[in-house]
Amino acid sequence: MRRDWSVRARMTVLAAVLMALMCATFCALILVGAHQDATEDRADRILRVKLRVLPLLLSDRLPPVLPDLGIVALQVVGPTGRVVAANSRMTGKPRMASFVPPEEFSPKGGVVCGTPNPDACVIVVGLRVHAHGGHWIIYGAEPVVPPYVHHFLLAALLGGSALLVGVTAVGTYRTVGKTLAPIEAMRTELAEITSTDLGRRVPVPEHHDEIRQLAEIVNQTLDRLEAALQRERRFAYDASHDLRSPITAMRAQVEEALLHQEEADWPATADALLGSLHRLQAIVTNLLELARVDAGGVDLGERVDLSELADFELARRVRRARVVTDPQPDVVVTADRLQLARLIANLLDNAERHATSTVTVSVRREGDDAVLEVGDDGPGISPDQREYVFQRFARLEAARSKDQGGTGLGLAIARGIAERHGGTLTIEDSERGARFVARIPIRDPEESG
């Protein structure tokens, strides 16, 4: 219990200190901005008052005692440097500032202390004017804005900061306290997660202790369980998704023939059913292959010459298009021969279905990778569809209209095989048609083992 309290206290103090620092920074920025705005506002007010005195000066109607006009101090200094007019507070007092604005009608300001109150400082703004054959200076002053600007603003900032720090400390204390529940409580939570929702995870504490290690192991176990469940659900969805169509078609054909038994063309019906059965068999075969790929059924213990394997697959096929090959000798990988053969066959099937006249196959080595390229001179695949075609049961509209025998699983299987071998399968740019590029890392037997 002492460790729990110590961790909880550390996290609470740390969160409170961080929030206090953030509030202090935020309040300082607010006060600096408000102070600057208030200072500029007072300088503008002084300038407006002086502009009200200016017509009196220019018309030679300047009285020796000026009205206050809403500011603390007001003086008019003549060309000789003597104060010729001032408001009641500055009457009989010396010149409030010694600085002279450098240009006419160009205000200059500064902070002066001791005038008119010996114990206070004021903001003084001077305005230089040429009148009656000489230069006159109108000085106006207002009290300096305090650093906190206003008592109400300071109180609001301090009160808000204290509230935020308090809420942060209480919230952190309660949250960390819940995270550091006893081990038995964590086991109870794990049993609830396993039986209800595999998407939930046990919280991982920040400090490296026994609870963190247990939480990491629990989360890793939940990740594996969730991944296995997702594979099972995806397999069931994929199977039901595409098996339904041919089964429905076969049932409709049989029911129609039974309704009109005397008129039914049973050989034609049998041929139609046989085509649907071939499609069902292809789908089931591909689904089983997908299940094997998802389960990681890859044996990387055999040395395979990729060029020879590609030539073998081409030699045993009934070609539906002209094939141009460019194999590089001695491109040997440590892999699962049957799986690589399936990858090559699926890519060749896809290329022959979409080729206009020619399929190209090349094998080469690039650095530490064996590269297999299968291309066709068909319509090609737009860049925005290049990832979509690798999804399960994904078929482009052009492919659906051209070829009714595809299952939409071949490319998904091919990519899964490439990834199980630590490689990739992508579609890259080509001058014409589609160009599928598989990259398989070349491993030594010792590394694969």
PDB file of C-alpha atoms in Angstrom, residues 137-328:
ATOM      1  CA  ILE A 137       5.385  71.490 -26.333  1.00  0.00           C
ATOM      2  CA  ILE A 138       2.203  70.098 -24.829  1.00  0.00           C
ATOM      3  CA  TYR A 139       2.811  67.539 -22.073  1.00  0.00           C
ATOM      4  CA  GLY A 140       0.146  65.227 -20.669  1.00  0.00           C
ATOM      5  CA  ALA A 141       0.465  62.546 -18.000  1.00  0.00           C
ATOM      6  CA  GLU A 142      -1.478  59.624 -16.574  1.00  0.00           C
ATOM      7  CA  PRO A 143      -0.530  57.151 -13.806  1.00  0.00           C
ATOM      8  CA  VAL A 144       1.600  54.176 -14.834  1.00  0.00           C
ATOM      9  CA  VAL A 145      -0.405  50.966 -15.329  1.00  0.00           C
ATOM     10  CA  PRO A 146       0.451  48.541 -12.501  1.00  0.00           C
ATOM     11  CA  PRO A 147       1.959  45.153 -13.491  1.00  0.00           C
ATOM     12  CA  TYR A 148      -1.235  43.341 -12.502  1.00  0.00           C
ATOM     13  CA  VAL A 149      -3.271  45.868 -14.569  1.00  0.00           C
ATOM     14  CA  HIS A 150      -6.344  45.624 -12.333  1.00  0.00           C
ATOM     15  CA  HIS A 151      -7.266  43.948  -9.064  1.00  0.00           C
ATOM     16  CA  PHE A 152     -10.247  42.169 -10.588  1.00  0.00           C
ATOM     17  CA  LEU A 153      -8.143  40.730 -13.451  1.00  0.00           C
ATOM     18  CA  LEU A 154      -5.474  39.523 -11.039  1.00  0.00           C
ATOM     19  CA  ALA A 155      -8.067  37.936  -8.760  1.00  0.00           C
ATOM     20  CA  ALA A 156      -9.779  36.213 -11.696  1.00  0.00           C
ATOM     21  CA  LEU A 157      -6.496  34.775 -12.991  1.00  0.00           C
ATOM     22  CA  LEU A 158      -5.343  33.576  -9.571  1.00  0.00           C
ATOM     23  CA  GLY A 159      -8.732  32.087  -8.758  1.00  0.00           C
ATOM     24  CA  GLY A 160      -9.005  30.319 -12.112  1.00  0.00           C
ATOM     25  CA  SER A 161      -5.461  28.965 -11.837  1.00  0.00           C
ATOM     26  CA  ALA A 162      -6.068  27.683  -8.317  1.00  0.00           C
ATOM     27  CA  LEU A 163      -9.247  25.977  -9.493  1.00  0.00           C
ATOM     28  CA  LEU A 164      -7.487  24.305 -12.437  1.00  0.00           C
ATOM     29  CA  VAL A 165      -4.593  23.117 -10.279  1.00  0.00           C
ATOM     30  CA  GLY A 166      -7.011  21.731  -7.706  1.00  0.00           C
ATOM     31  CA  VAL A 167      -9.145  19.931 -10.285  1.00  0.00           C
ATOM     32  CA  THR A 168      -6.010  18.526 -11.921  1.00  0.00           C
ATOM     33  CA  ALA A 169      -4.621  17.283  -8.620  1.00  0.00           C
ATOM     34  CA  VAL A 170      -7.897  15.637  -7.570  1.00  0.00           C
ATOM     35  CA  GLY A 171      -8.469  14.103 -11.009  1.00  0.00           C
ATOM     36  CA  THR A 172      -4.909  12.787 -11.225  1.00  0.00           C
ATOM     37  CA  TYR A 173      -5.076  11.357  -7.722  1.00  0.00           C
ATOM     38  CA  ARG A 174      -8.289   9.485  -8.455  1.00  0.00           C
ATOM     39  CA  THR A 175      -7.195   8.293 -11.919  1.00  0.00           C
ATOM     40  CA  VAL A 176      -3.814   6.999 -10.765  1.00  0.00           C
ATOM     41  CA  GLY A 177      -5.467   5.405  -7.773  1.00  0.00           C
ATOM     42  CA  LYS A 178      -7.766   3.427 -10.040  1.00  0.00           C
ATOM     43  CA  THR A 179      -4.844   2.425 -12.280  1.00  0.00           C
ATOM     44  CA  LEU A 180      -2.861   1.084  -9.346  1.00  0.00           C
ATOM     45  CA  ALA A 181      -5.550  -1.308  -8.186  1.00  0.00           C
ATOM     46  CA  PRO A 182      -4.412  -4.496  -6.449  1.00  0.00           C
ATOM     47  CA  ILE A 183      -3.305  -7.476  -8.535  1.00  0.00           C
ATOM     48  CA  GLU A 184      -6.411  -9.439  -7.620  1.00  0.00           C
ATOM     49  CA  ALA A 185      -8.607  -6.644  -8.922  1.00  0.00           C
ATOM     50  CA  MET A 186      -6.644  -6.646 -12.185  1.00  0.00           C
ATOM     51  CA  ARG A 187      -7.273 -10.376 -12.576  1.00  0.00           C
ATOM     52  CA  THR A 188     -10.982  -9.779 -12.071  1.00  0.00           C
ATOM     53  CA  GLU A 189     -10.912  -7.075 -14.736  1.00  0.00           C
ATOM     54  CA  LEU A 190      -9.042  -9.403 -17.100  1.00  0.00           C
ATOM     55  CA  ALA A 191     -11.728 -12.074 -16.697  1.00  0.00           C
ATOM     56  CA  GLU A 192     -14.401  -9.480 -17.526  1.00  0.00           C
ATOM     57  CA  ILE A 193     -12.517  -8.267 -20.599  1.00  0.00           C
ATOM     58  CA  THR A 194     -12.034 -11.813 -21.889  1.00  0.00           C
ATOM     59  CA  SER A 195     -15.706 -12.639 -21.598  1.00  0.00           C
ATOM     60  CA  THR A 196     -17.188  -9.356 -22.839  1.00  0.00           C
ATOM     61  CA  ASP A 197     -14.966  -7.223 -25.038  1.00  0.00           C
ATOM     62  CA  LEU A 198     -11.558  -8.145 -26.408  1.00  0.00           C
ATOM     63  CA  GLY A 199     -11.107  -4.575 -27.657  1.00  0.00           C
ATOM     64  CA  ARG A 200     -10.553  -3.267 -24.120  1.00  0.00           C
ATOM     65  CA  ARG A 201      -7.077  -3.119 -22.609  1.00  0.00           C
ATOM     66  CA  VAL A 202      -5.624  -3.013 -19.133  1.00  0.00           C
ATOM     67  CA  PRO A 203      -4.037   0.410 -18.380  1.00  0.00           C
ATOM     68  CA  VAL A 204      -0.225   0.444 -18.385  1.00  0.00           C
ATOM     69  CA  PRO A 205       1.389   2.472 -15.547  1.00  0.00           C
ATOM     70  CA  GLU A 206       4.189   4.891 -16.379  1.00  0.00           C
ATOM     71  CA  HIS A 207       6.758   3.575 -13.908  1.00  0.00           C
ATOM     72  CA  HIS A 208       8.514   0.244 -14.514  1.00  0.00           C
ATOM     73  CA  ASP A 209       7.277  -2.051 -11.781  1.00  0.00           C
ATOM     74  CA  GLU A 210       5.570  -5.418 -11.380  1.00  0.00           C
ATOM     75  CA  ILE A 211       2.137  -3.987 -12.203  1.00  0.00           C
ATOM     76  CA  ARG A 212       3.422  -2.546 -15.481  1.00  0.00           C
ATOM     77  CA  GLN A 213       4.970  -5.877 -16.487  1.00  0.00           C
ATOM     78  CA  LEU A 214       1.737  -7.698 -15.724  1.00  0.00           C
ATOM     79  CA  ALA A 215      -0.281  -5.099 -17.663  1.00  0.00           C
ATOM     80  CA  GLU A 216       1.989  -5.423 -20.716  1.00  0.00           C
ATOM     81  CA  ILE A 217       1.725  -9.220 -20.710  1.00  0.00           C
ATOM     82  CA  VAL A 218      -2.050  -9.006 -20.361  1.00  0.00           C
ATOM     83  CA  ASN A 219      -2.329  -6.537 -23.239  1.00  0.00           C
ATOM     84  CA  GLN A 220      -0.110  -8.674 -25.477  1.00  0.00           C
ATOM     85  CA  THR A 221      -2.300 -11.674 -24.749  1.00  0.00           C
ATOM     86  CA  LEU A 222      -5.424  -9.664 -25.533  1.00  0.00           C
ATOM     87  CA  ASP A 223      -3.851  -8.472 -28.797  1.00  0.00           C
ATOM     88  CA  ARG A 224      -3.220 -12.059 -29.885  1.00  0.00           C
ATOM     89  CA  LEU A 225      -6.712 -13.155 -28.888  1.00  0.00           C
ATOM     90  CA  GLU A 226      -8.313 -10.228 -30.696  1.00  0.00           C
ATOM     91  CA  ALA A 227      -6.244 -10.847 -33.832  1.00  0.00           C
ATOM     92  CA  ALA A 228      -7.244 -14.528 -33.843  1.00  0.00           C
ATOM     93  CA  LEU A 229     -10.901 -13.633 -33.388  1.00  0.00           C
ATOM     94  CA  GLN A 230     -10.753 -11.077 -36.180  1.00  0.00           C
ATOM     95  CA  ARG A 231      -9.210 -13.659 -38.516  1.00  0.00           C
ATOM     96  CA  GLU A 232     -11.997 -16.099 -37.731  1.00  0.00           C
ATOM     97  CA  ARG A 233     -14.698 -13.490 -38.252  1.00  0.00           C
ATOM     98  CA  ARG A 234     -13.097 -12.289 -41.482  1.00  0.00           C
ATOM     99  CA  PHE A 235     -12.827 -15.853 -42.766  1.00  0.00           C
ATOM    100  CA  ALA A 236     -16.501 -16.523 -41.991  1.00  0.00           C
ATOM    101  CA  TYR A 237     -17.567 -13.270 -43.627  1.00  0.00           C
ATOM    102  CA  ASP A 238     -15.437 -13.867 -46.717  1.00  0.00           C
ATOM    103  CA  ALA A 239     -16.760 -17.387 -47.118  1.00  0.00           C
ATOM    104  CA  SER A 240     -20.417 -16.471 -46.733  1.00  0.00           C
ATOM    105  CA  HIS A 241     -20.041 -13.380 -48.900  1.00  0.00           C
ATOM    106  CA  ASP A 242     -19.029 -15.098 -52.109  1.00  0.00           C
ATOM    107  CA  LEU A 243     -20.423 -18.591 -51.605  1.00  0.00           C
ATOM    108  CA  ARG A 244     -23.959 -17.240 -51.426  1.00  0.00           C
ATOM    109  CA  SER A 245     -24.133 -16.078 -55.055  1.00  0.00           C
ATOM    110  CA  PRO A 246     -23.308 -19.364 -56.862  1.00  0.00           C
ATOM    111  CA  ILE A 247     -25.389 -21.394 -54.394  1.00  0.00           C
ATOM    112  CA  THR A 248     -28.364 -19.120 -54.991  1.00  0.00           C
ATOM    113  CA  ALA A 249     -27.903 -19.416 -58.744  1.00  0.00           C
ATOM    114  CA  MET A 250     -27.680 -23.216 -58.601  1.00  0.00           C
ATOM    115  CA  ARG A 251     -30.805 -23.447 -56.470  1.00  0.00           C
ATOM    116  CA  ALA A 252     -32.738 -21.223 -58.870  1.00  0.00           C
ATOM    117  CA  GLN A 253     -31.649 -23.339 -61.847  1.00  0.00           C
ATOM    118  CA  VAL A 254     -32.661 -26.585 -60.138  1.00  0.00           C
ATOM    119  CA  GLU A 255     -36.000 -25.215 -58.949  1.00  0.00           C
ATOM    120  CA  GLU A 256     -36.820 -23.913 -62.425  1.00  0.00           C
ATOM    121  CA  ALA A 257     -35.981 -27.283 -63.999  1.00  0.00           C
ATOM    122  CA  LEU A 258     -38.100 -29.148 -61.453  1.00  0.00           C
ATOM    123  CA  LEU A 259     -41.080 -26.881 -62.101  1.00  0.00           C
ATOM    124  CA  HIS A 260     -40.942 -27.728 -65.817  1.00  0.00           C
ATOM    125  CA  GLN A 261     -39.502 -31.229 -65.778  1.00  0.00           C
ATOM    126  CA  GLU A 262     -40.870 -32.253 -69.169  1.00  0.00           C
ATOM    127  CA  GLU A 263     -39.604 -29.113 -70.908  1.00  0.00           C
ATOM    128  CA  ALA A 264     -36.327 -28.770 -69.022  1.00  0.00           C
ATOM    129  CA  ASP A 265     -33.061 -29.205 -70.897  1.00  0.00           C
ATOM    130  CA  TRP A 266     -31.305 -31.373 -68.335  1.00  0.00           C
ATOM    131  CA  PRO A 267     -27.908 -31.524 -70.084  1.00  0.00           C
ATOM    132  CA  ALA A 268     -27.858 -27.717 -70.327  1.00  0.00           C
ATOM    133  CA  THR A 269     -28.926 -27.479 -66.693  1.00  0.00           C
ATOM    134  CA  ALA A 270     -26.170 -29.902 -65.723  1.00  0.00           C
ATOM    135  CA  ASP A 271     -23.608 -27.837 -67.647  1.00  0.00           C
ATOM    136  CA  ALA A 272     -24.765 -24.649 -65.866  1.00  0.00           C
ATOM    137  CA  LEU A 273     -24.619 -26.401 -62.510  1.00  0.00           C
ATOM    138  CA  LEU A 274     -21.160 -27.746 -63.307  1.00  0.00           C
ATOM    139  CA  GLY A 275     -19.918 -24.210 -64.023  1.00  0.00           C
ATOM    140  CA  SER A 276     -21.298 -23.007 -60.696  1.00  0.00           C
ATOM    141  CA  LEU A 277     -19.706 -26.010 -58.952  1.00  0.00           C
ATOM    142  CA  HIS A 278     -16.333 -25.149 -60.532  1.00  0.00           C
ATOM    143  CA  ARG A 279     -16.694 -21.624 -59.162  1.00  0.00           C
ATOM    144  CA  LEU A 280     -17.622 -22.968 -55.741  1.00  0.00           C
ATOM    145  CA  GLN A 281     -14.613 -25.262 -55.788  1.00  0.00           C
ATOM    146  CA  ALA A 282     -12.316 -22.377 -56.718  1.00  0.00           C
ATOM    147  CA  ILE A 283     -13.723 -20.207 -53.946  1.00  0.00           C
ATOM    148  CA  VAL A 284     -13.378 -22.953 -51.334  1.00  0.00           C
ATOM    149  CA  THR A 285      -9.815 -23.693 -52.461  1.00  0.00           C
ATOM    150  CA  ASN A 286      -8.877 -20.046 -52.237  1.00  0.00           C
ATOM    151  CA  LEU A 287     -10.533 -19.661 -48.855  1.00  0.00           C
ATOM    152  CA  LEU A 288      -8.566 -22.607 -47.519  1.00  0.00           C
ATOM    153  CA  GLU A 289      -5.401 -21.057 -48.925  1.00  0.00           C
ATOM    154  CA  LEU A 290      -6.275 -17.769 -47.222  1.00  0.00           C
ATOM    155  CA  ALA A 291      -6.816 -19.595 -43.938  1.00  0.00           C
ATOM    156  CA  ARG A 292      -3.406 -21.212 -44.287  1.00  0.00           C
ATOM    157  CA  VAL A 293      -1.750 -17.872 -45.076  1.00  0.00           C
ATOM    158  CA  ASP A 294      -3.497 -16.163 -42.142  1.00  0.00           C
ATOM    159  CA  ALA A 295      -2.399 -18.966 -39.832  1.00  0.00           C
ATOM    160  CA  GLY A 296       1.225 -18.422 -40.867  1.00  0.00           C
ATOM    161  CA  GLY A 297       1.616 -21.802 -42.525  1.00  0.00           C
ATOM    162  CA  VAL A 298       4.870 -20.993 -44.340  1.00  0.00           C
ATOM    163  CA  ASP A 299       7.959 -23.218 -44.287  1.00  0.00           C
ATOM    164  CA  LEU A 300      11.025 -21.077 -44.994  1.00  0.00           C
ATOM    165  CA  GLY A 301      13.456 -23.979 -44.959  1.00  0.00           C
ATOM    166  CA  GLU A 302      13.832 -24.668 -48.717  1.00  0.00           C
ATOM    167  CA  ARG A 303      16.148 -22.952 -51.185  1.00  0.00           C
ATOM    168  CA  VAL A 304      14.168 -21.964 -54.256  1.00  0.00           C
ATOM    169  CA  ASP A 305      15.479 -20.594 -57.538  1.00  0.00           C
ATOM    170  CA  LEU A 306      12.821 -18.046 -58.354  1.00  0.00           C
ATOM    171  CA  SER A 307      13.645 -17.965 -62.087  1.00  0.00           C
ATOM    172  CA  GLU A 308      13.383 -21.743 -62.425  1.00  0.00           C
ATOM    173  CA  LEU A 309      10.129 -21.759 -60.459  1.00  0.00           C
ATOM    174  CA  ALA A 310       8.631 -19.090 -62.735  1.00  0.00           C
ATOM    175  CA  ASP A 311       9.701 -21.036 -65.848  1.00  0.00           C
ATOM    176  CA  PHE A 312       8.173 -24.209 -64.412  1.00  0.00           C
ATOM    177  CA  GLU A 313       4.837 -22.492 -63.732  1.00  0.00           C
ATOM    178  CA  LEU A 314       4.796 -21.047 -67.261  1.00  0.00           C
ATOM    179  CA  ALA A 315       5.635 -24.411 -68.849  1.00  0.00           C
ATOM    180  CA  ARG A 316       2.735 -26.258 -67.249  1.00  0.00           C
ATOM    181  CA  ARG A 317       0.088 -23.676 -68.095  1.00  0.00           C
ATOM    182  CA  VAL A 318      -2.293 -23.558 -71.036  1.00  0.00           C
ATOM    183  CA  ARG A 319      -1.422 -20.069 -72.207  1.00  0.00           C
ATOM    184  CA  ARG A 320      -4.148 -17.656 -73.136  1.00  0.00           C
ATOM    185  CA  ALA A 321      -1.756 -14.876 -74.174  1.00  0.00           C
ATOM    186  CA  ARG A 322       1.756 -14.468 -75.532  1.00  0.00           C
ATOM    187  CA  VAL A 323       4.309 -14.542 -72.716  1.00  0.00           C
ATOM    188  CA  VAL A 324       7.625 -12.638 -72.825  1.00  0.00           C
ATOM    189  CA  THR A 325      10.109 -13.664 -70.115  1.00  0.00           C
ATOM    190  CA  ASP A 326      13.302 -12.085 -68.825  1.00  0.00           C
ATOM    191  CA  PRO A 327      14.642 -14.361 -66.071  1.00  0.00           C
ATOM    192  CA  GLN A 328      17.952 -13.618 -64.350  1.00  0.00           C
TER     193      GLN A 328
END
